[in-house]
PDB file of C-alpha atoms in Angstrom:
ATOM      1  CA  MET A   1      -6.032 -32.926 -40.626  1.00 52.00           C
ATOM      2  CA  PRO A   2      -5.897 -35.847 -38.183  1.00 57.00           C
ATOM      3  CA  ASP A   3      -7.792 -35.841 -34.904  1.00 55.00           C
ATOM      4  CA  GLN A   4      -5.651 -34.768 -31.977  1.00 54.00           C
ATOM      5  CA  HIS A   5      -5.406 -36.764 -28.767  1.00 51.00           C
ATOM      6  CA  ASP A   6      -4.907 -34.478 -25.756  1.00 53.00           C
ATOM      7  CA  SER A   7      -3.514 -36.120 -22.637  1.00 57.00           C
ATOM      8  CA  ASN A   8      -0.264 -36.579 -20.757  1.00 69.00           C
ATOM      9  CA  VAL A   9       2.954 -37.896 -22.241  1.00 72.00           C
ATOM     10  CA  VAL A  10       2.504 -41.478 -21.023  1.00 77.00           C
ATOM     11  CA  SER A  11      -0.997 -41.905 -22.432  1.00 80.00           C
ATOM     12  CA  ARG A  12      -0.011 -40.228 -25.714  1.00 78.00           C
ATOM     13  CA  LEU A  13       2.927 -42.611 -26.066  1.00 82.00           C
ATOM     14  CA  GLY A  14       0.630 -45.562 -25.300  1.00 85.00           C
ATOM     15  CA  VAL A  15      -1.898 -44.453 -27.915  1.00 86.00           C
ATOM     16  CA  VAL A  16       0.837 -43.947 -30.510  1.00 87.00           C
ATOM     17  CA  LEU A  17       2.310 -47.404 -29.860  1.00 90.00           C
ATOM     18  CA  MET A  18      -1.153 -48.956 -30.018  1.00 93.00           C
ATOM     19  CA  ARG A  19      -1.902 -47.258 -33.357  1.00 92.00           C
ATOM     20  CA  CYS A  20       1.494 -48.274 -34.732  1.00 93.00           C
ATOM     21  CA  GLY A  21       0.776 -51.871 -33.761  1.00 94.00           C
ATOM     22  CA  LEU A  22      -2.707 -51.745 -35.259  1.00 95.00           C
ATOM     23  CA  SER A  23      -1.333 -50.244 -38.486  1.00 95.00           C
ATOM     24  CA  VAL A  24       1.251 -53.018 -38.761  1.00 96.00           C
ATOM     25  CA  LEU A  25      -1.482 -55.578 -38.053  1.00 96.00           C
ATOM     26  CA  TYR A  26      -3.769 -54.023 -40.671  1.00 96.00           C
ATOM     27  CA  LEU A  27      -1.091 -54.086 -43.385  1.00 96.00           C
ATOM     28  CA  TRP A  28      -0.092 -57.629 -42.398  1.00 96.00           C
ATOM     29  CA  ILE A  29      -3.684 -58.889 -42.534  1.00 96.00           C
ATOM     30  CA  MET A  30      -4.291 -57.207 -45.887  1.00 96.00           C
ATOM     31  CA  MET A  31      -1.200 -58.846 -47.382  1.00 96.00           C
ATOM     32  CA  HIS A  32      -2.142 -62.313 -46.132  1.00 95.00           C
ATOM     33  CA  ALA A  33      -5.784 -61.845 -47.160  1.00 95.00           C
ATOM     34  CA  SER A  34      -4.658 -61.001 -50.682  1.00 95.00           C
ATOM     35  CA  ALA A  35      -2.786 -64.333 -50.892  1.00 95.00           C
ATOM     36  CA  ILE A  36      -5.626 -66.640 -49.782  1.00 94.00           C
ATOM     37  CA  PHE A  37      -7.290 -68.782 -52.446  1.00 94.00           C
ATOM     38  CA  MET A  38      -9.758 -71.682 -52.584  1.00 92.00           C
ATOM     39  CA  ILE A  39      -9.512 -74.894 -54.603  1.00 90.00           C
ATOM     40  CA  PRO A  40     -11.662 -78.042 -54.861  1.00 86.00           C
ATOM     41  CA  LEU A  41     -10.174 -81.220 -53.423  1.00 82.00           C
ATOM     42  CA  GLU A  42     -11.393 -84.597 -54.636  1.00 75.00           C
ATOM     43  CA  TYR A  43     -11.114 -87.610 -52.373  1.00 71.00           C
ATOM     44  CA  THR A  44     -12.571 -91.081 -52.023  1.00 71.00           C
ATOM     45  CA  GLU A  45     -14.347 -92.376 -48.929  1.00 68.00           C
ATOM     46  CA  THR A  46     -13.849 -96.086 -48.562  1.00 70.00           C
ATOM     47  CA  GLY A  47     -16.548 -98.024 -46.760  1.00 64.00           C
ATOM     48  CA  PHE A  48     -17.006-101.680 -46.014  1.00 65.00           C
ATOM     49  CA  TRP A  49     -18.964-102.379 -49.217  1.00 68.00           C
ATOM     50  CA  VAL A  50     -18.545 -99.346 -51.479  1.00 64.00           C
ATOM     51  CA  GLN A  51     -16.231 -96.492 -52.300  1.00 67.00           C
ATOM     52  CA  ARG A  52     -17.757 -93.044 -52.503  1.00 68.00           C
ATOM     53  CA  HIS A  53     -16.295 -90.202 -54.545  1.00 66.00           C
ATOM     54  CA  ASN A  54     -16.573 -86.823 -52.828  1.00 72.00           C
ATOM     55  CA  VAL A  55     -15.323 -83.275 -53.208  1.00 76.00           C
ATOM     56  CA  SER A  56     -14.575 -80.601 -50.630  1.00 80.00           C
ATOM     57  CA  VAL A  57     -13.065 -77.124 -50.741  1.00 86.00           C
ATOM     58  CA  VAL A  58      -9.799 -76.189 -49.068  1.00 88.00           C
ATOM     59  CA  TYR A  59      -8.166 -72.860 -48.415  1.00 91.00           C
ATOM     60  CA  ARG A  60      -4.527 -72.273 -49.245  1.00 91.00           C
ATOM     61  CA  SER A  61      -2.131 -69.326 -49.256  1.00 92.00           C
ATOM     62  CA  LEU A  62       0.521 -68.213 -51.692  1.00 92.00           C
ATOM     63  CA  PHE A  63       2.805 -67.568 -48.734  1.00 90.00           C
ATOM     64  CA  ILE A  64       4.705 -70.419 -47.150  1.00 82.00           C
ATOM     65  CA  ILE A  65       4.287 -70.135 -43.392  1.00 77.00           C
ATOM     66  CA  CYS A  66       7.898 -69.596 -42.379  1.00 80.00           C
ATOM     67  CA  ALA A  67      10.074 -66.936 -40.815  1.00 85.00           C
ATOM     68  CA  LYS A  68      11.519 -65.823 -44.153  1.00 88.00           C
ATOM     69  CA  SER A  69       8.172 -64.915 -45.727  1.00 90.00           C
ATOM     70  CA  GLU A  70       7.065 -63.099 -42.558  1.00 92.00           C
ATOM     71  CA  ILE A  71      10.307 -61.101 -42.516  1.00 93.00           C
ATOM     72  CA  TYR A  72       9.676 -60.031 -46.120  1.00 94.00           C
ATOM     73  CA  ILE A  73       6.152 -58.879 -45.256  1.00 95.00           C
ATOM     74  CA  TYR A  74       7.271 -56.944 -42.176  1.00 96.00           C
ATOM     75  CA  LEU A  75      10.045 -55.332 -44.235  1.00 96.00           C
ATOM     76  CA  LEU A  76       7.480 -54.082 -46.768  1.00 96.00           C
ATOM     77  CA  VAL A  77       5.295 -52.793 -43.929  1.00 96.00           C
ATOM     78  CA  ALA A  78       8.266 -51.019 -42.358  1.00 95.00           C
ATOM     79  CA  LEU A  79       9.043 -49.273 -45.650  1.00 94.00           C
ATOM     80  CA  VAL A  80       5.458 -47.984 -45.858  1.00 94.00           C
ATOM     81  CA  LEU A  81       5.414 -46.707 -42.275  1.00 93.00           C
ATOM     82  CA  ASN A  82       8.849 -45.095 -42.646  1.00 89.00           C
ATOM     83  CA  CYS A  83       7.697 -43.278 -45.779  1.00 88.00           C
ATOM     84  CA  LEU A  84       4.551 -42.013 -44.043  1.00 88.00           C
ATOM     85  CA  TYR A  85       6.516 -40.851 -41.004  1.00 85.00           C
ATOM     86  CA  ARG A  86       9.016 -38.887 -43.101  1.00 82.00           C
ATOM     87  CA  THR A  87       6.283 -37.372 -45.261  1.00 81.00           C
ATOM     88  CA  CYS A  88       4.022 -36.336 -42.379  1.00 80.00           C
ATOM     89  CA  ARG A  89       6.850 -34.278 -40.785  1.00 75.00           C
ATOM     90  CA  CYS A  90       5.697 -35.068 -37.270  1.00 76.00           C
ATOM     91  CA  SER A  91       7.109 -36.285 -33.979  1.00 73.00           C
ATOM     92  CA  ILE A  92       6.554 -39.753 -32.567  1.00 74.00           C
ATOM     93  CA  PHE A  93       4.286 -38.697 -29.703  1.00 70.00           C
ATOM     94  CA  GLY A  94       4.625 -34.910 -29.332  1.00 65.00           C
ATOM     95  CA  GLY A  95       4.682 -31.714 -31.312  1.00 64.00           C
ATOM     96  CA  ARG A  96       7.439 -30.656 -33.687  1.00 61.00           C
ATOM     97  CA  LEU A  97       8.624 -27.274 -34.892  1.00 55.00           C
ATOM     98  CA  LEU A  98       9.207 -27.402 -38.657  1.00 54.00           C
ATOM     99  CA  GLU A  99      11.964 -25.135 -39.863  1.00 54.00           C
ATOM    100  CA  LEU A 100      11.905 -23.544 -43.291  1.00 49.00           C
ATOM    101  CA  ASP A 101      13.983 -26.360 -44.788  1.00 50.00           C
ATOM    102  CA  GLU A 102      11.726 -29.027 -43.261  1.00 51.00           C
ATOM    103  CA  THR A 103       8.326 -27.789 -44.381  1.00 48.00           C
ATOM    104  CA  GLU A 104       8.558 -28.871 -48.020  1.00 57.00           C
ATOM    105  CA  VAL A 105       6.860 -32.146 -48.953  1.00 60.00           C
ATOM    106  CA  ARG A 106       7.244 -33.723 -52.375  1.00 66.00           C
ATOM    107  CA  VAL A 107       5.169 -36.716 -53.472  1.00 68.00           C
ATOM    108  CA  ASP A 108       7.831 -37.760 -55.917  1.00 69.00           C
ATOM    109  CA  PHE A 109       9.824 -40.763 -57.066  1.00 72.00           C
ATOM    110  CA  TRP A 110      11.297 -41.503 -53.653  1.00 76.00           C
ATOM    111  CA  VAL A 111       7.902 -41.679 -51.994  1.00 81.00           C
ATOM    112  CA  TYR A 112       6.754 -44.279 -54.512  1.00 83.00           C
ATOM    113  CA  ILE A 113      10.008 -46.220 -54.082  1.00 87.00           C
ATOM    114  CA  TYR A 114       9.061 -46.840 -50.445  1.00 89.00           C
ATOM    115  CA  ILE A 115       5.364 -47.569 -51.011  1.00 91.00           C
ATOM    116  CA  MET A 116       5.305 -49.366 -54.369  1.00 92.00           C
ATOM    117  CA  PRO A 117       6.950 -52.647 -53.196  1.00 94.00           C
ATOM    118  CA  TYR A 118       4.065 -53.283 -50.784  1.00 96.00           C
ATOM    119  CA  MET A 119       1.456 -52.242 -53.348  1.00 95.00           C
ATOM    120  CA  ALA A 120       3.015 -54.374 -56.085  1.00 95.00           C
ATOM    121  CA  ALA A 121       3.252 -57.423 -53.799  1.00 96.00           C
ATOM    122  CA  PHE A 122      -0.365 -56.972 -52.697  1.00 97.00           C
ATOM    123  CA  LEU A 123      -1.739 -56.613 -56.221  1.00 96.00           C
ATOM    124  CA  ALA A 124       0.320 -59.538 -57.535  1.00 96.00           C
ATOM    125  CA  CYS A 125      -0.849 -61.824 -54.722  1.00 96.00           C
ATOM    126  CA  TRP A 126      -4.452 -60.681 -55.128  1.00 97.00           C
ATOM    127  CA  PHE A 127      -4.448 -61.233 -58.892  1.00 97.00           C
ATOM    128  CA  VAL A 128      -2.845 -64.688 -58.749  1.00 96.00           C
ATOM    129  CA  SER A 129      -4.980 -65.933 -55.850  1.00 96.00           C
ATOM    130  CA  THR A 130      -8.183 -64.602 -57.448  1.00 96.00           C
ATOM    131  CA  CYS A 131      -7.348 -66.337 -60.734  1.00 96.00           C
ATOM    132  CA  ILE A 132      -6.698 -69.607 -58.889  1.00 95.00           C
ATOM    133  CA  THR A 133     -10.001 -69.289 -57.011  1.00 94.00           C
ATOM    134  CA  PHE A 134     -11.901 -68.566 -60.234  1.00 93.00           C
ATOM    135  CA  ALA A 135     -10.210 -71.515 -61.949  1.00 93.00           C
ATOM    136  CA  GLY A 136     -11.208 -73.689 -58.996  1.00 90.00           C
ATOM    137  CA  LEU A 137     -14.811 -72.547 -59.411  1.00 88.00           C
ATOM    138  CA  MET A 138     -14.728 -73.519 -63.076  1.00 88.00           C
ATOM    139  CA  SER A 139     -13.188 -76.930 -62.304  1.00 84.00           C
ATOM    140  CA  VAL A 140     -15.705 -78.126 -59.722  1.00 80.00           C
ATOM    141  CA  PRO A 141     -16.525 -81.701 -60.810  1.00 74.00           C
ATOM    142  CA  PRO A 142     -20.143 -82.796 -61.212  1.00 71.00           C
ATOM    143  CA  LEU A 143     -21.661 -84.525 -58.199  1.00 64.00           C
ATOM    144  CA  GLU A 144     -24.727 -86.665 -57.720  1.00 57.00           C
ATOM    145  CA  GLU A 145     -25.928 -84.664 -54.706  1.00 62.00           C
ATOM    146  CA  SER A 146     -27.304 -81.314 -55.850  1.00 65.00           C
ATOM    147  CA  VAL A 147     -27.217 -79.848 -52.322  1.00 66.00           C
ATOM    148  CA  THR A 148     -23.459 -80.437 -52.082  1.00 74.00           C
ATOM    149  CA  ILE A 149     -22.706 -78.865 -55.448  1.00 78.00           C
ATOM    150  CA  ILE A 150     -24.843 -75.807 -54.626  1.00 83.00           C
ATOM    151  CA  ARG A 151     -23.030 -75.429 -51.309  1.00 84.00           C
ATOM    152  CA  MET A 152     -19.664 -75.614 -53.040  1.00 85.00           C
ATOM    153  CA  TYR A 153     -20.612 -73.006 -55.632  1.00 87.00           C
ATOM    154  CA  GLY A 154     -21.836 -70.778 -52.816  1.00 89.00           C
ATOM    155  CA  GLN A 155     -18.502 -71.102 -51.024  1.00 90.00           C
ATOM    156  CA  PHE A 156     -16.575 -70.177 -54.147  1.00 92.00           C
ATOM    157  CA  ILE A 157     -18.818 -67.186 -54.843  1.00 93.00           C
ATOM    158  CA  GLY A 158     -18.367 -66.085 -51.231  1.00 93.00           C
ATOM    159  CA  ALA A 159     -14.584 -66.376 -51.609  1.00 94.00           C
ATOM    160  CA  LEU A 160     -14.636 -64.240 -54.764  1.00 95.00           C
ATOM    161  CA  LEU A 161     -16.771 -61.622 -53.026  1.00 96.00           C
ATOM    162  CA  PHE A 162     -14.270 -61.622 -50.162  1.00 95.00           C
ATOM    163  CA  LYS A 163     -11.442 -61.007 -52.622  1.00 96.00           C
ATOM    164  CA  LEU A 164     -13.437 -58.144 -54.144  1.00 96.00           C
ATOM    165  CA  MET A 165     -13.981 -56.580 -50.708  1.00 96.00           C
ATOM    166  CA  ILE A 166     -10.254 -56.814 -49.979  1.00 96.00           C
ATOM    167  CA  LEU A 167      -9.469 -55.004 -53.241  1.00 96.00           C
ATOM    168  CA  VAL A 168     -12.053 -52.275 -52.550  1.00 96.00           C
ATOM    169  CA  ASN A 169     -10.632 -51.737 -49.059  1.00 96.00           C
ATOM    170  CA  PHE A 170      -7.102 -51.545 -50.461  1.00 95.00           C
ATOM    171  CA  HIS A 171      -8.175 -49.085 -53.155  1.00 95.00           C
ATOM    172  CA  SER A 172      -9.985 -46.809 -50.678  1.00 95.00           C
ATOM    173  CA  THR A 173      -6.982 -46.802 -48.312  1.00 94.00           C
ATOM    174  CA  CYS A 174      -4.591 -45.951 -51.142  1.00 92.00           C
ATOM    175  CA  LEU A 175      -6.878 -43.189 -52.417  1.00 93.00           C
ATOM    176  CA  ARG A 176      -7.256 -41.697 -48.934  1.00 92.00           C
ATOM    177  CA  GLY A 177      -3.505 -41.846 -48.334  1.00 89.00           C
ATOM    178  CA  TRP A 178      -2.603 -40.353 -51.709  1.00 88.00           C
ATOM    179  CA  THR A 179      -5.095 -37.517 -51.204  1.00 88.00           C
ATOM    180  CA  ALA A 180      -3.647 -36.749 -47.767  1.00 86.00           C
ATOM    181  CA  LEU A 181      -0.087 -36.719 -49.118  1.00 84.00           C
ATOM    182  CA  LYS A 182      -1.081 -34.328 -51.917  1.00 82.00           C
ATOM    183  CA  ILE A 183      -2.702 -32.035 -49.339  1.00 81.00           C
ATOM    184  CA  PHE A 184       0.533 -32.103 -47.330  1.00 78.00           C
ATOM    185  CA  GLU A 185       2.423 -31.206 -50.488  1.00 76.00           C
ATOM    186  CA  ILE A 186       0.164 -28.229 -51.210  1.00 77.00           C
ATOM    187  CA  GLU A 187       0.336 -27.008 -47.601  1.00 71.00           C
ATOM    188  CA  SER A 188       4.128 -27.248 -47.567  1.00 67.00           C
ATOM    189  CA  GLU A 189       4.415 -24.659 -50.355  1.00 67.00           C
ATOM    190  CA  ARG A 190       3.895 -21.922 -47.770  1.00 63.00           C
ATOM    191  CA  LEU A 191       7.417 -20.788 -46.869  1.00 51.00           C
ATOM    192  CA  GLU A 192       7.006 -20.269 -43.128  1.00 56.00           C
ATOM    193  CA  GLU A 193       7.853 -22.020 -39.899  1.00 58.00           C
ATOM    194  CA  VAL A 194       5.071 -24.316 -38.721  1.00 62.00           C
ATOM    195  CA  TYR A 195       4.549 -26.060 -35.406  1.00 60.00           C
ATOM    196  CA  ASN A 196       2.998 -29.476 -36.022  1.00 65.00           C
ATOM    197  CA  TYR A 197       0.923 -30.399 -32.976  1.00 70.00           C
ATOM    198  CA  HIS A 198      -0.056 -33.824 -34.297  1.00 77.00           C
ATOM    199  CA  ASN A 199       1.897 -36.978 -33.506  1.00 83.00           C
ATOM    200  CA  PHE A 200       2.531 -39.991 -35.707  1.00 85.00           C
ATOM    201  CA  GLY A 201      -0.321 -42.014 -34.198  1.00 86.00           C
ATOM    202  CA  GLU A 202      -2.859 -39.387 -35.209  1.00 86.00           C
ATOM    203  CA  TYR A 203      -1.589 -39.494 -38.781  1.00 84.00           C
ATOM    204  CA  LEU A 204      -1.806 -43.302 -38.794  1.00 89.00           C
ATOM    205  CA  ASN A 205      -5.398 -42.990 -37.617  1.00 88.00           C
ATOM    206  CA  MET A 206      -6.086 -40.721 -40.588  1.00 87.00           C
ATOM    207  CA  PHE A 207      -4.426 -43.100 -43.071  1.00 90.00           C
ATOM    208  CA  PHE A 208      -5.654 -46.505 -41.806  1.00 90.00           C
ATOM    209  CA  ARG A 209      -8.587 -45.636 -39.485  1.00 84.00           C
ATOM    210  CA  VAL A 210      -6.983 -47.457 -36.536  1.00 76.00           C
TER     211      VAL A 210
END
């Protein structure tokens, strides 16, 4: 069960709002991190006597920085948080008495309907951006300076390791969340009234470690 924060109403509300904001920020960062990729960029430096061919690496994102793409991301985040709030059967910042008809939790089709759009968007962005980064690594042109080419390969390998860390973090969060939801489902099979002392912020701390 989540850790409980004991204090007055104002501080509890502040902690809940802070954890809600951090959860939104976490999901937003994860989505944008999944869309980042690296590509080599060839350019020519023109001097007074000679022209020098050079290559650098640039970072790009699959998302176009505009209000429409941000609205889509926040909509996916809102669906996830709404699903977690309904499944946790808790109050925003206080306790909640669960009646007999409110205790049942089912990790069924409707739960996945809320969560799967975010998961599918994340995995699609991660797969496409990782493939682009790997293709960029394979297309690095040969250079005369060995130090520069080694540095570029190191940057690409670092970018691929970063993508791997993002995927591992996403997988561990999903596994922790799915396990918690299944525990809620098993606990809800007891047909009795339950008073849930935990608020939504404490559940978010359990899901996202915020």
